[in-house]
Amino acid sequence: MSAPILQLEGLQMAFGELQVLRGVDLTVREGESVAIIGPSGSGKSTLLRCLNRLETPTGGKVTFEGKPITESSNVNHLRMRMGMVFQHFNLFPHMTALGNVIEAPIHVLKMSRADAEARGRDLLGKVGLLEKAGNYPRQLSGGQKQRVAIARCLAMNPRLLLLDEITSALDPELVGEVLDVVRDLARQGMTMMLVTHEMRFAREVADRVVFMDGGVVVEAGPPEEIFTRPESPRLQKFLKAVLEQVSET
Amino acid sequence: MNDYLQLLQTYFPYIAKGAIVTLELTVFSLIGSVVIGLLATFAKMSGIRVLGYVAGIYIELIRATPALLQLFIIYFGLTSFGIRLEPMAAAIITLSLVGGAYAAEIFRAGIEAVDRGQFEAARSLGMSTPLAMRRIILPQAGVIILPPFTNFIISMIKDTSLALTISVPEIMYRSYDASSQSYRSMAIYSMAAILYLAICLPLSRFAKRLERRRAAQ
Ligand SMILES: Nc1ncnc2c1ncn2[C@@H]1O[C@H](COP(=O)(O)OP(=O)(O)O)[C@@H](O)[C@H]1O
Ligand SMILES: [Mg+2]
């Protein structure tokens, strides 16, 4: 078994009175892909945002690469090693696809423009968008935008990738092309935490599935167990509801 | 008609020279406004309490008093502290202070109009706040504020006419002067109107076009 890269112990997060995370325990090992599922409002996004400190946890302990993230003297350094892809892409609209990908390598990693561009093209090629390098985000489809966002993230060479419902803002016919990219990354051994509503995909790609509800991890385990032999009533209810939704559409 | 042409010949060159002074006042006051406006904006957003307060008080004081009063305080009032400013300098300082307060509001609104996700994406890539501001937020805010900022320039041009009261020889001062010499107010002030329109109308057209283009996107 590979070494743990991320460990959460009793992670808590409150927005004022509202306690969103009520003590989350979780370990992610190197090369592992962990899918997080759960009803809307259960704190999945908040969990990911706490990990790269877009939110500051109000309690508990998170250790990343052996160091507590709250003590990490430089939050920018933490974020360089932990990439995040958002539901709404958040591409920089005033830059081309390639411009988006090379921005942080040039200005944060201080890479030379030539090196950054070579690597940027390489990454755009990997997500199948080399011919779109010179296009602006508004000229791209949702699926293409999200693939650029993934390439932009990979350009920083992160050790851990956080993906928050990256296909839920996409038209159904564009979901596949983005999931293909994620599947490839998983195969290449990228460590990932992905929040997703695509149960079939979670089942196929994840090494482990974590079911969250009410700000805690209710059940976690290998996909076969979670999806075929759910133990807790809450997970059973959730899976039933999701399956009904799928069969309706 | 002949008579009007004659008046034109006599007074138009004199008043038109005032347009150069008006434009000088405008340009220098705009530069001052942008510098002060940016400082006030960053002070407010810095998260440093004291700076935020100071900027807030400055903006409120300026917005709650007439510009003419501020001009008189700077030109006449400061003399009691032994500070005697040239009329041109007093006008530029006043207009910069006034403009700075309004520009700060425009800048803040522009920055706040940039989607929050842009800042988060930049920060999640390891960018520091100043870097994210400079590379990601400000360029987008710049496009957003272009129409209101153009309108701000137009108000600034019109506000320079306040400098008439402290004898800066801009358009209004010279028109007033010419009208009291010739006793032909309507004819003289219509020349002033033509000059202001010639400067302001193209700008306001430009602002309208920018707004339309943004709405179309
Ligand atoms: N910045 C915030 N301020 C206040 N409440 C928030 C904030 N972010 C999220 N929440 C609340 O936290 C709860 C969990 O949200 P979220 O983590 O987005 O859930 P999920 O991603 O599982 O749908 C929700 O009730 C939401 O309203
Ligand atoms: Mg969410």
PDB file of C-alpha atoms in Angstrom, chain A residues 53-215:
ATOM      1  CA  ARG A  53      -7.568  26.715   2.231  1.00  0.00           C
ATOM      2  CA  LEU A  54     -10.016  28.636   0.124  1.00  0.00           C
ATOM      3  CA  GLU A  55     -11.866  28.256   3.418  1.00  0.00           C
ATOM      4  CA  THR A  56     -10.111  28.172   6.775  1.00  0.00           C
ATOM      5  CA  PRO A  57     -11.178  25.102   8.772  1.00  0.00           C
ATOM      6  CA  THR A  58     -12.548  25.863  12.213  1.00  0.00           C
ATOM      7  CA  GLY A  59     -11.353  22.645  13.772  1.00  0.00           C
ATOM      8  CA  GLY A  60      -9.519  19.349  13.335  1.00  0.00           C
ATOM      9  CA  LYS A  61      -6.299  18.569  11.576  1.00  0.00           C
ATOM     10  CA  VAL A  62      -5.294  18.190   7.940  1.00  0.00           C
ATOM     11  CA  THR A  63      -1.891  16.833   7.036  1.00  0.00           C
ATOM     12  CA  PHE A  64      -0.666  17.104   3.461  1.00  0.00           C
ATOM     13  CA  GLU A  65       2.667  15.619   2.459  1.00  0.00           C
ATOM     14  CA  GLY A  66       3.467  15.198   6.122  1.00  0.00           C
ATOM     15  CA  LYS A  67       2.814  18.823   7.110  1.00  0.00           C
ATOM     16  CA  PRO A  68      -0.285  20.308   8.739  1.00  0.00           C
ATOM     17  CA  ILE A  69      -1.893  22.628   6.158  1.00  0.00           C
ATOM     18  CA  THR A  70      -2.863  25.176   8.783  1.00  0.00           C
ATOM     19  CA  GLU A  71       0.766  25.546   9.769  1.00  0.00           C
ATOM     20  CA  SER A  72       1.993  25.687   6.223  1.00  0.00           C
ATOM     21  CA  SER A  73       3.656  29.071   6.453  1.00  0.00           C
ATOM     22  CA  ASN A  74       2.879  29.837   2.851  1.00  0.00           C
ATOM     23  CA  VAL A  75      -0.590  29.093   1.598  1.00  0.00           C
ATOM     24  CA  ASN A  76       0.534  29.762  -1.989  1.00  0.00           C
ATOM     25  CA  HIS A  77       3.049  26.985  -1.694  1.00  0.00           C
ATOM     26  CA  LEU A  78       0.355  24.598  -0.513  1.00  0.00           C
ATOM     27  CA  ARG A  79      -1.864  25.559  -3.443  1.00  0.00           C
ATOM     28  CA  MET A  80       0.942  25.026  -5.942  1.00  0.00           C
ATOM     29  CA  ARG A  81       1.061  21.383  -4.884  1.00  0.00           C
ATOM     30  CA  MET A  82      -2.696  20.864  -4.756  1.00  0.00           C
ATOM     31  CA  GLY A  83      -4.644  21.697  -7.915  1.00  0.00           C
ATOM     32  CA  MET A  84      -8.346  22.468  -8.014  1.00  0.00           C
ATOM     33  CA  VAL A  85     -10.801  22.271 -10.895  1.00  0.00           C
ATOM     34  CA  PHE A  86     -14.134  24.037 -10.460  1.00  0.00           C
ATOM     35  CA  GLN A  87     -17.663  23.302 -11.564  1.00  0.00           C
ATOM     36  CA  HIS A  88     -17.839  26.538 -13.545  1.00  0.00           C
ATOM     37  CA  PHE A  89     -14.342  26.253 -15.078  1.00  0.00           C
ATOM     38  CA  ASN A  90     -13.285  29.778 -14.022  1.00  0.00           C
ATOM     39  CA  LEU A  91     -11.039  30.144 -17.043  1.00  0.00           C
ATOM     40  CA  PHE A  92      -9.472  33.592 -17.391  1.00  0.00           C
ATOM     41  CA  PRO A  93     -11.597  35.144 -20.167  1.00  0.00           C
ATOM     42  CA  HIS A  94      -8.966  37.666 -21.254  1.00  0.00           C
ATOM     43  CA  MET A  95      -6.418  34.985 -22.065  1.00  0.00           C
ATOM     44  CA  THR A  96      -6.277  32.305 -24.741  1.00  0.00           C
ATOM     45  CA  ALA A  97      -6.421  28.629 -23.865  1.00  0.00           C
ATOM     46  CA  LEU A  98      -2.628  28.486 -23.951  1.00  0.00           C
ATOM     47  CA  GLY A  99      -2.441  31.784 -22.035  1.00  0.00           C
ATOM     48  CA  ASN A 100      -4.563  30.247 -19.280  1.00  0.00           C
ATOM     49  CA  VAL A 101      -2.308  27.224 -19.069  1.00  0.00           C
ATOM     50  CA  ILE A 102       1.016  29.096 -18.971  1.00  0.00           C
ATOM     51  CA  GLU A 103      -0.077  31.932 -16.650  1.00  0.00           C
ATOM     52  CA  ALA A 104       0.784  30.337 -13.319  1.00  0.00           C
ATOM     53  CA  PRO A 105       3.914  28.484 -14.499  1.00  0.00           C
ATOM     54  CA  ILE A 106       5.364  31.785 -15.729  1.00  0.00           C
ATOM     55  CA  HIS A 107       4.301  34.046 -12.870  1.00  0.00           C
ATOM     56  CA  VAL A 108       4.309  31.623  -9.943  1.00  0.00           C
ATOM     57  CA  LEU A 109       6.894  29.002 -10.871  1.00  0.00           C
ATOM     58  CA  LYS A 110       8.982  31.607 -12.768  1.00  0.00           C
ATOM     59  CA  MET A 111       9.326  29.278 -15.717  1.00  0.00           C
ATOM     60  CA  SER A 112      10.628  30.850 -18.925  1.00  0.00           C
ATOM     61  CA  ARG A 113       7.916  31.675 -21.466  1.00  0.00           C
ATOM     62  CA  ALA A 114       9.387  29.258 -23.994  1.00  0.00           C
ATOM     63  CA  ASP A 115       9.460  26.362 -21.530  1.00  0.00           C
ATOM     64  CA  ALA A 116       5.996  27.144 -20.256  1.00  0.00           C
ATOM     65  CA  GLU A 117       4.593  27.287 -23.780  1.00  0.00           C
ATOM     66  CA  ALA A 118       6.201  24.017 -24.791  1.00  0.00           C
ATOM     67  CA  ARG A 119       4.780  22.329 -21.729  1.00  0.00           C
ATOM     68  CA  GLY A 120       1.448  24.106 -22.160  1.00  0.00           C
ATOM     69  CA  ARG A 121       1.096  22.811 -25.709  1.00  0.00           C
ATOM     70  CA  ASP A 122       2.021  19.361 -24.559  1.00  0.00           C
ATOM     71  CA  LEU A 123      -0.735  19.450 -21.920  1.00  0.00           C
ATOM     72  CA  LEU A 124      -3.315  20.902 -24.299  1.00  0.00           C
ATOM     73  CA  GLY A 125      -2.406  18.048 -26.628  1.00  0.00           C
ATOM     74  CA  LYS A 126      -3.022  15.557 -23.828  1.00  0.00           C
ATOM     75  CA  VAL A 127      -6.540  16.894 -23.286  1.00  0.00           C
ATOM     76  CA  GLY A 128      -7.103  16.875 -27.056  1.00  0.00           C
ATOM     77  CA  LEU A 129      -7.142  20.640 -27.576  1.00  0.00           C
ATOM     78  CA  LEU A 130      -3.844  21.510 -29.207  1.00  0.00           C
ATOM     79  CA  GLU A 131      -5.611  23.089 -32.182  1.00  0.00           C
ATOM     80  CA  LYS A 132      -7.545  25.368 -29.788  1.00  0.00           C
ATOM     81  CA  ALA A 133      -4.429  26.796 -28.114  1.00  0.00           C
ATOM     82  CA  GLY A 134      -5.017  30.249 -29.593  1.00  0.00           C
ATOM     83  CA  ASN A 135      -8.749  30.401 -28.873  1.00  0.00           C
ATOM     84  CA  TYR A 136     -10.323  32.461 -26.130  1.00  0.00           C
ATOM     85  CA  PRO A 137     -12.628  30.758 -23.603  1.00  0.00           C
ATOM     86  CA  ARG A 138     -15.738  32.336 -25.154  1.00  0.00           C
ATOM     87  CA  GLN A 139     -14.898  30.501 -28.382  1.00  0.00           C
ATOM     88  CA  LEU A 140     -14.858  27.109 -26.664  1.00  0.00           C
ATOM     89  CA  SER A 141     -17.643  24.716 -25.704  1.00  0.00           C
ATOM     90  CA  GLY A 142     -18.229  23.874 -22.046  1.00  0.00           C
ATOM     91  CA  GLY A 143     -16.450  20.561 -22.372  1.00  0.00           C
ATOM     92  CA  GLN A 144     -13.468  22.196 -24.059  1.00  0.00           C
ATOM     93  CA  LYS A 145     -13.326  24.870 -21.367  1.00  0.00           C
ATOM     94  CA  GLN A 146     -13.244  22.270 -18.648  1.00  0.00           C
ATOM     95  CA  ARG A 147     -10.459  20.374 -20.423  1.00  0.00           C
ATOM     96  CA  VAL A 148      -8.437  23.591 -20.634  1.00  0.00           C
ATOM     97  CA  ALA A 149      -9.080  24.138 -16.912  1.00  0.00           C
ATOM     98  CA  ILE A 150      -7.702  20.662 -16.211  1.00  0.00           C
ATOM     99  CA  ALA A 151      -4.621  21.366 -18.336  1.00  0.00           C
ATOM    100  CA  ARG A 152      -4.132  24.679 -16.521  1.00  0.00           C
ATOM    101  CA  CYS A 153      -4.185  22.820 -13.245  1.00  0.00           C
ATOM    102  CA  LEU A 154      -1.778  20.106 -14.423  1.00  0.00           C
ATOM    103  CA  ALA A 155       0.686  22.735 -15.625  1.00  0.00           C
ATOM    104  CA  MET A 156       1.566  23.367 -11.976  1.00  0.00           C
ATOM    105  CA  ASN A 157       2.533  19.711 -11.552  1.00  0.00           C
ATOM    106  CA  PRO A 158       0.266  19.156  -8.547  1.00  0.00           C
ATOM    107  CA  ARG A 159       0.642  16.151  -6.262  1.00  0.00           C
ATOM    108  CA  LEU A 160      -3.079  16.081  -5.569  1.00  0.00           C
ATOM    109  CA  LEU A 161      -5.993  17.097  -7.735  1.00  0.00           C
ATOM    110  CA  LEU A 162      -9.305  18.303  -6.287  1.00  0.00           C
ATOM    111  CA  LEU A 163     -12.210  18.073  -8.746  1.00  0.00           C
ATOM    112  CA  ASP A 164     -15.514  19.584  -7.659  1.00  0.00           C
ATOM    113  CA  GLU A 165     -18.438  18.395  -9.794  1.00  0.00           C
ATOM    114  CA  ILE A 166     -16.524  19.274 -12.903  1.00  0.00           C
ATOM    115  CA  THR A 167     -19.174  17.906 -15.260  1.00  0.00           C
ATOM    116  CA  SER A 168     -22.346  19.177 -13.631  1.00  0.00           C
ATOM    117  CA  ALA A 169     -22.407  22.485 -15.533  1.00  0.00           C
ATOM    118  CA  LEU A 170     -22.036  20.671 -18.880  1.00  0.00           C
ATOM    119  CA  ASP A 171     -24.567  19.636 -21.471  1.00  0.00           C
ATOM    120  CA  PRO A 172     -24.968  15.841 -21.260  1.00  0.00           C
ATOM    121  CA  GLU A 173     -23.297  15.208 -24.618  1.00  0.00           C
ATOM    122  CA  LEU A 174     -20.136  17.009 -23.445  1.00  0.00           C
ATOM    123  CA  VAL A 175     -19.699  15.111 -20.192  1.00  0.00           C
ATOM    124  CA  GLY A 176     -17.946  12.153 -21.815  1.00  0.00           C
ATOM    125  CA  GLU A 177     -14.985  14.075 -23.221  1.00  0.00           C
ATOM    126  CA  VAL A 178     -14.174  15.528 -19.800  1.00  0.00           C
ATOM    127  CA  LEU A 179     -14.551  12.205 -18.007  1.00  0.00           C
ATOM    128  CA  ASP A 180     -12.207  10.626 -20.569  1.00  0.00           C
ATOM    129  CA  VAL A 181      -9.500  13.054 -19.507  1.00  0.00           C
ATOM    130  CA  VAL A 182     -10.048  12.287 -15.823  1.00  0.00           C
ATOM    131  CA  ARG A 183     -10.018   8.555 -16.533  1.00  0.00           C
ATOM    132  CA  ASP A 184      -6.639   8.918 -18.263  1.00  0.00           C
ATOM    133  CA  LEU A 185      -5.259  10.845 -15.309  1.00  0.00           C
ATOM    134  CA  ALA A 186      -6.422   8.168 -12.910  1.00  0.00           C
ATOM    135  CA  ARG A 187      -4.758   5.520 -15.046  1.00  0.00           C
ATOM    136  CA  GLN A 188      -1.513   7.449 -15.004  1.00  0.00           C
ATOM    137  CA  GLY A 189      -1.600   7.347 -11.233  1.00  0.00           C
ATOM    138  CA  MET A 190      -2.591  10.926 -10.440  1.00  0.00           C
ATOM    139  CA  THR A 191      -3.865  11.253  -6.875  1.00  0.00           C
ATOM    140  CA  MET A 192      -7.368  12.703  -6.983  1.00  0.00           C
ATOM    141  CA  MET A 193     -10.346  13.586  -4.872  1.00  0.00           C
ATOM    142  CA  LEU A 194     -13.394  14.020  -7.013  1.00  0.00           C
ATOM    143  CA  VAL A 195     -16.810  15.135  -5.967  1.00  0.00           C
ATOM    144  CA  THR A 196     -19.233  13.748  -8.525  1.00  0.00           C
ATOM    145  CA  HIS A 197     -22.833  12.966  -9.292  1.00  0.00           C
ATOM    146  CA  GLU A 198     -21.837  10.534 -12.023  1.00  0.00           C
ATOM    147  CA  MET A 199     -22.248   7.281 -10.119  1.00  0.00           C
ATOM    148  CA  ARG A 200     -21.250   5.084 -12.999  1.00  0.00           C
ATOM    149  CA  PHE A 201     -18.058   7.047 -13.440  1.00  0.00           C
ATOM    150  CA  ALA A 202     -17.277   6.949  -9.730  1.00  0.00           C
ATOM    151  CA  ARG A 203     -17.728   3.238  -9.798  1.00  0.00           C
ATOM    152  CA  GLU A 204     -15.439   2.819 -12.774  1.00  0.00           C
ATOM    153  CA  VAL A 205     -12.619   5.191 -11.858  1.00  0.00           C
ATOM    154  CA  ALA A 206     -12.495   5.483  -8.081  1.00  0.00           C
ATOM    155  CA  ASP A 207     -10.388   3.218  -5.919  1.00  0.00           C
ATOM    156  CA  ARG A 208     -12.523   4.239  -3.000  1.00  0.00           C
ATOM    157  CA  VAL A 209     -15.896   5.920  -2.623  1.00  0.00           C
ATOM    158  CA  VAL A 210     -16.772   8.143   0.298  1.00  0.00           C
ATOM    159  CA  PHE A 211     -20.401   8.884   1.089  1.00  0.00           C
ATOM    160  CA  MET A 212     -20.969  12.146   2.956  1.00  0.00           C
ATOM    161  CA  ASP A 213     -24.149  13.348   4.574  1.00  0.00           C
ATOM    162  CA  GLY A 214     -24.769  16.076   7.118  1.00  0.00           C
ATOM    163  CA  GLY A 215     -21.115  17.068   7.293  1.00  0.00           C
TER     164      GLY A 215
END
